[in-house]
Amino acid sequence: MTWLETSTENCTVQRAVDLFGDRWSLLVLRDAMNGVRRFEDFRRHVGLSEAVLSDRLRKLVAAGILTTVPYREPGSRTRHEYRLTEKGWDLWPVIIALKQWGDRWAADPDGPPLDVRHRDCGAPVEAVVRCTAGHGPLAPREARARTTAAALPLA
């Protein structure tokens, strides 16, 4: 069966995009990976309405990408911080890859506003595609995609 003969009903890329693939969710994830935890800080930094932010945070929590942790400042009611789960941190390479692409193709003339480096050696961090045998970095033509037994035929 070829790719065009398969249904995208159970496509994992489609399912991932459904969970976190909209603009606002990706920006919330970017901020969470850079230490933002509180609702008001997300709202102010990402620049979206309370309603949209509430919706995105609720979806990311329901998907298990973020979790809530209660906190209480003196004299205030209990509120919740948002923290990445293991599932959420597994998206770090996705955010790094998007940043890498943006740094190359969409940065201001002065360069990108964020520089991510390896803590131990100080070298820049980059997303690289490798095979599980350790070969890479791979170019697109060095890989091939095949449907699996899980592929569903088009209806």
PDB file of C-alpha atoms in Angstrom:
ATOM      1  CA  MET A   1       0.000   0.000   0.000  1.00  0.00           C
ATOM      2  CA  THR A   2       1.380   3.439  -0.892  1.00  0.00           C
ATOM      3  CA  TRP A   3       1.063   6.543   1.283  1.00  0.00           C
ATOM      4  CA  LEU A   4      -1.660   7.988  -0.948  1.00  0.00           C
ATOM      5  CA  GLU A   5      -3.669   4.777  -0.533  1.00  0.00           C
ATOM      6  CA  THR A   6      -3.661   5.073   3.274  1.00  0.00           C
ATOM      7  CA  SER A   7      -6.066   6.857   5.539  1.00  0.00           C
ATOM      8  CA  THR A   8      -4.626   9.594   7.713  1.00  0.00           C
ATOM      9  CA  GLU A   9      -7.133   8.674  10.426  1.00  0.00           C
ATOM     10  CA  ASN A  10      -4.450   7.100  12.639  1.00  0.00           C
ATOM     11  CA  CYS A  11      -1.493   9.220  11.454  1.00  0.00           C
ATOM     12  CA  THR A  12       0.702  10.031  14.449  1.00  0.00           C
ATOM     13  CA  VAL A  13       1.778  13.365  12.933  1.00  0.00           C
ATOM     14  CA  GLN A  14      -1.879  14.357  12.623  1.00  0.00           C
ATOM     15  CA  ARG A  15      -2.574  13.258  16.193  1.00  0.00           C
ATOM     16  CA  ALA A  16       0.419  15.227  17.484  1.00  0.00           C
ATOM     17  CA  VAL A  17      -0.685  18.340  15.589  1.00  0.00           C
ATOM     18  CA  ASP A  18      -4.160  17.920  17.060  1.00  0.00           C
ATOM     19  CA  LEU A  19      -2.649  17.947  20.574  1.00  0.00           C
ATOM     20  CA  PHE A  20      -0.179  20.830  20.348  1.00  0.00           C
ATOM     21  CA  GLY A  21       0.187  21.981  16.751  1.00  0.00           C
ATOM     22  CA  ASP A  22      -1.565  25.328  16.818  1.00  0.00           C
ATOM     23  CA  ARG A  23       0.421  28.554  17.087  1.00  0.00           C
ATOM     24  CA  TRP A  24      -0.560  29.401  20.661  1.00  0.00           C
ATOM     25  CA  SER A  25       0.129  25.944  22.080  1.00  0.00           C
ATOM     26  CA  LEU A  26       3.602  25.907  20.540  1.00  0.00           C
ATOM     27  CA  LEU A  27       4.351  29.335  22.012  1.00  0.00           C
ATOM     28  CA  VAL A  28       3.096  28.224  25.434  1.00  0.00           C
ATOM     29  CA  LEU A  29       5.393  25.188  25.166  1.00  0.00           C
ATOM     30  CA  ARG A  30       8.311  27.413  24.155  1.00  0.00           C
ATOM     31  CA  ASP A  31       7.740  29.587  27.209  1.00  0.00           C
ATOM     32  CA  ALA A  32       7.278  26.608  29.549  1.00  0.00           C
ATOM     33  CA  MET A  33      10.603  25.222  28.320  1.00  0.00           C
ATOM     34  CA  ASN A  34      12.170  28.573  29.157  1.00  0.00           C
ATOM     35  CA  GLY A  35      10.888  28.629  32.737  1.00  0.00           C
ATOM     36  CA  VAL A  36       7.495  30.325  32.514  1.00  0.00           C
ATOM     37  CA  ARG A  37       5.106  28.681  34.976  1.00  0.00           C
ATOM     38  CA  ARG A  38       2.266  31.045  35.898  1.00  0.00           C
ATOM     39  CA  PHE A  39      -0.878  31.934  33.990  1.00  0.00           C
ATOM     40  CA  GLU A  40      -0.347  35.693  34.087  1.00  0.00           C
ATOM     41  CA  ASP A  41       3.268  35.332  32.940  1.00  0.00           C
ATOM     42  CA  PHE A  42       2.175  33.199  29.959  1.00  0.00           C
ATOM     43  CA  ARG A  43      -0.601  35.676  29.130  1.00  0.00           C
ATOM     44  CA  ARG A  44       1.678  38.693  29.286  1.00  0.00           C
ATOM     45  CA  HIS A  45       4.642  37.124  27.486  1.00  0.00           C
ATOM     46  CA  VAL A  46       2.826  35.221  24.740  1.00  0.00           C
ATOM     47  CA  GLY A  47       0.287  38.029  24.321  1.00  0.00           C
ATOM     48  CA  LEU A  48      -2.989  36.193  24.089  1.00  0.00           C
ATOM     49  CA  SER A  49      -6.363  36.583  25.718  1.00  0.00           C
ATOM     50  CA  GLU A  50      -7.257  34.890  28.989  1.00  0.00           C
ATOM     51  CA  ALA A  51      -9.886  32.776  27.226  1.00  0.00           C
ATOM     52  CA  VAL A  52      -7.483  31.470  24.565  1.00  0.00           C
ATOM     53  CA  LEU A  53      -4.719  30.839  27.105  1.00  0.00           C
ATOM     54  CA  SER A  54      -7.131  29.010  29.435  1.00  0.00           C
ATOM     55  CA  ASP A  55      -8.239  26.820  26.536  1.00  0.00           C
ATOM     56  CA  ARG A  56      -4.685  25.964  25.448  1.00  0.00           C
ATOM     57  CA  LEU A  57      -3.489  25.251  28.988  1.00  0.00           C
ATOM     58  CA  ARG A  58      -6.539  23.054  29.626  1.00  0.00           C
ATOM     59  CA  LYS A  59      -5.850  21.065  26.424  1.00  0.00           C
ATOM     60  CA  LEU A  60      -2.142  20.670  27.189  1.00  0.00           C
ATOM     61  CA  VAL A  61      -2.948  19.481  30.727  1.00  0.00           C
ATOM     62  CA  ALA A  62      -5.628  17.064  29.433  1.00  0.00           C
ATOM     63  CA  ALA A  63      -3.093  15.679  26.935  1.00  0.00           C
ATOM     64  CA  GLY A  64      -0.577  15.074  29.741  1.00  0.00           C
ATOM     65  CA  ILE A  65       1.930  17.549  28.271  1.00  0.00           C
ATOM     66  CA  LEU A  66       1.630  19.964  31.186  1.00  0.00           C
ATOM     67  CA  THR A  67       0.656  19.337  34.782  1.00  0.00           C
ATOM     68  CA  THR A  68      -0.593  21.753  37.397  1.00  0.00           C
ATOM     69  CA  VAL A  69       1.118  22.327  40.727  1.00  0.00           C
ATOM     70  CA  PRO A  70      -0.651  24.379  43.416  1.00  0.00           C
ATOM     71  CA  TYR A  71       1.065  27.373  44.986  1.00  0.00           C
ATOM     72  CA  ARG A  72      -0.087  30.097  47.303  1.00  0.00           C
ATOM     73  CA  GLU A  73       1.431  33.483  47.901  1.00  0.00           C
ATOM     74  CA  PRO A  74       0.846  34.996  51.358  1.00  0.00           C
ATOM     75  CA  GLY A  75      -2.552  36.658  51.552  1.00  0.00           C
ATOM     76  CA  SER A  76      -3.742  35.189  48.255  1.00  0.00           C
ATOM     77  CA  ARG A  77      -5.863  32.233  47.241  1.00  0.00           C
ATOM     78  CA  THR A  78      -4.317  28.997  46.001  1.00  0.00           C
ATOM     79  CA  ARG A  79      -3.397  29.103  42.327  1.00  0.00           C
ATOM     80  CA  HIS A  80      -1.682  26.679  39.967  1.00  0.00           C
ATOM     81  CA  GLU A  81       1.602  26.724  38.120  1.00  0.00           C
ATOM     82  CA  TYR A  82       2.002  24.832  34.870  1.00  0.00           C
ATOM     83  CA  ARG A  83       4.963  22.513  34.499  1.00  0.00           C
ATOM     84  CA  LEU A  84       6.070  20.267  31.696  1.00  0.00           C
ATOM     85  CA  THR A  85       5.664  16.540  32.227  1.00  0.00           C
ATOM     86  CA  GLU A  86       8.062  13.959  30.808  1.00  0.00           C
ATOM     87  CA  LYS A  87       5.724  13.790  27.809  1.00  0.00           C
ATOM     88  CA  GLY A  88       5.993  17.565  27.498  1.00  0.00           C
ATOM     89  CA  TRP A  89       9.789  17.605  27.741  1.00  0.00           C
ATOM     90  CA  ASP A  90       9.867  14.993  24.969  1.00  0.00           C
ATOM     91  CA  LEU A  91       8.726  17.881  22.724  1.00  0.00           C
ATOM     92  CA  TRP A  92      11.976  19.778  23.386  1.00  0.00           C
ATOM     93  CA  PRO A  93      13.624  18.515  20.168  1.00  0.00           C
ATOM     94  CA  VAL A  94      10.549  19.695  18.229  1.00  0.00           C
ATOM     95  CA  ILE A  95      10.868  23.207  19.682  1.00  0.00           C
ATOM     96  CA  ILE A  96      14.642  23.198  19.057  1.00  0.00           C
ATOM     97  CA  ALA A  97      14.035  22.122  15.436  1.00  0.00           C
ATOM     98  CA  LEU A  98      11.474  24.911  14.940  1.00  0.00           C
ATOM     99  CA  LYS A  99      13.879  27.405  16.513  1.00  0.00           C
ATOM    100  CA  GLN A 100      16.712  26.162  14.305  1.00  0.00           C
ATOM    101  CA  TRP A 101      14.593  26.578  11.172  1.00  0.00           C
ATOM    102  CA  GLY A 102      13.413  30.009  12.332  1.00  0.00           C
ATOM    103  CA  ASP A 103      16.985  31.092  13.110  1.00  0.00           C
ATOM    104  CA  ARG A 104      17.974  30.215   9.548  1.00  0.00           C
ATOM    105  CA  TRP A 105      14.948  31.425   7.618  1.00  0.00           C
ATOM    106  CA  ALA A 106      12.992  33.918   9.748  1.00  0.00           C
ATOM    107  CA  ALA A 107      15.398  35.740  12.079  1.00  0.00           C
ATOM    108  CA  ASP A 108      15.811  39.517  12.229  1.00  0.00           C
ATOM    109  CA  PRO A 109      18.933  40.929  10.557  1.00  0.00           C
ATOM    110  CA  ASP A 110      20.541  41.160  14.025  1.00  0.00           C
ATOM    111  CA  GLY A 111      19.990  37.425  14.503  1.00  0.00           C
ATOM    112  CA  PRO A 112      17.771  35.314  16.746  1.00  0.00           C
ATOM    113  CA  PRO A 113      16.749  36.566  20.199  1.00  0.00           C
ATOM    114  CA  LEU A 114      17.537  33.304  21.987  1.00  0.00           C
ATOM    115  CA  ASP A 115      20.782  31.341  21.987  1.00  0.00           C
ATOM    116  CA  VAL A 116      20.600  27.754  23.291  1.00  0.00           C
ATOM    117  CA  ARG A 117      23.936  26.177  24.194  1.00  0.00           C
ATOM    118  CA  HIS A 118      25.181  22.976  25.801  1.00  0.00           C
ATOM    119  CA  ARG A 119      25.667  23.702  29.486  1.00  0.00           C
ATOM    120  CA  ASP A 120      28.893  21.680  29.755  1.00  0.00           C
ATOM    121  CA  CYS A 121      30.889  22.762  26.683  1.00  0.00           C
ATOM    122  CA  GLY A 122      29.115  25.917  25.532  1.00  0.00           C
ATOM    123  CA  ALA A 123      28.526  24.749  21.945  1.00  0.00           C
ATOM    124  CA  PRO A 124      25.233  25.646  20.219  1.00  0.00           C
ATOM    125  CA  VAL A 125      22.433  23.067  20.468  1.00  0.00           C
ATOM    126  CA  GLU A 126      20.877  21.774  17.254  1.00  0.00           C
ATOM    127  CA  ALA A 127      18.294  19.202  16.241  1.00  0.00           C
ATOM    128  CA  VAL A 128      19.806  16.426  14.115  1.00  0.00           C
ATOM    129  CA  VAL A 129      18.118  13.491  12.392  1.00  0.00           C
ATOM    130  CA  ARG A 130      19.967  10.202  12.917  1.00  0.00           C
ATOM    131  CA  CYS A 131      19.084   6.553  12.491  1.00  0.00           C
ATOM    132  CA  THR A 132      19.002   4.318  15.561  1.00  0.00           C
ATOM    133  CA  ALA A 133      22.306   2.744  14.460  1.00  0.00           C
ATOM    134  CA  GLY A 134      23.993   6.131  14.946  1.00  0.00           C
ATOM    135  CA  HIS A 135      24.386   7.224  11.325  1.00  0.00           C
ATOM    136  CA  GLY A 136      23.805  10.887  10.671  1.00  0.00           C
ATOM    137  CA  PRO A 137      23.088  13.623  10.417  1.00  0.00           C
ATOM    138  CA  LEU A 138      20.855  12.371   7.621  1.00  0.00           C
ATOM    139  CA  ALA A 139      19.519  14.340   4.670  1.00  0.00           C
ATOM    140  CA  PRO A 140      15.928  13.646   3.538  1.00  0.00           C
ATOM    141  CA  ARG A 141      17.129  11.593   0.554  1.00  0.00           C
ATOM    142  CA  GLU A 142      19.033   9.277   2.879  1.00  0.00           C
ATOM    143  CA  ALA A 143      15.801   8.066   4.493  1.00  0.00           C
ATOM    144  CA  ARG A 144      12.787   6.262   3.135  1.00  0.00           C
ATOM    145  CA  ALA A 145       9.276   6.006   4.491  1.00  0.00           C
ATOM    146  CA  ARG A 146       7.156   2.882   4.187  1.00  0.00           C
ATOM    147  CA  THR A 147       3.690   2.138   5.416  1.00  0.00           C
ATOM    148  CA  THR A 148       3.400  -0.362   8.259  1.00  0.00           C
ATOM    149  CA  ALA A 149       0.839  -2.953   9.227  1.00  0.00           C
ATOM    150  CA  ALA A 150      -0.878  -0.226  11.280  1.00  0.00           C
ATOM    151  CA  ALA A 151      -1.652   1.787   8.108  1.00  0.00           C
ATOM    152  CA  LEU A 152      -5.361   1.842   7.342  1.00  0.00           C
ATOM    153  CA  PRO A 153      -6.571   1.773   3.726  1.00  0.00           C
ATOM    154  CA  LEU A 154      -8.590   4.725   2.452  1.00  0.00           C
ATOM    155  CA  ALA A 155     -12.283   4.130   2.854  1.00  0.00           C
TER     156      ALA A 155
END
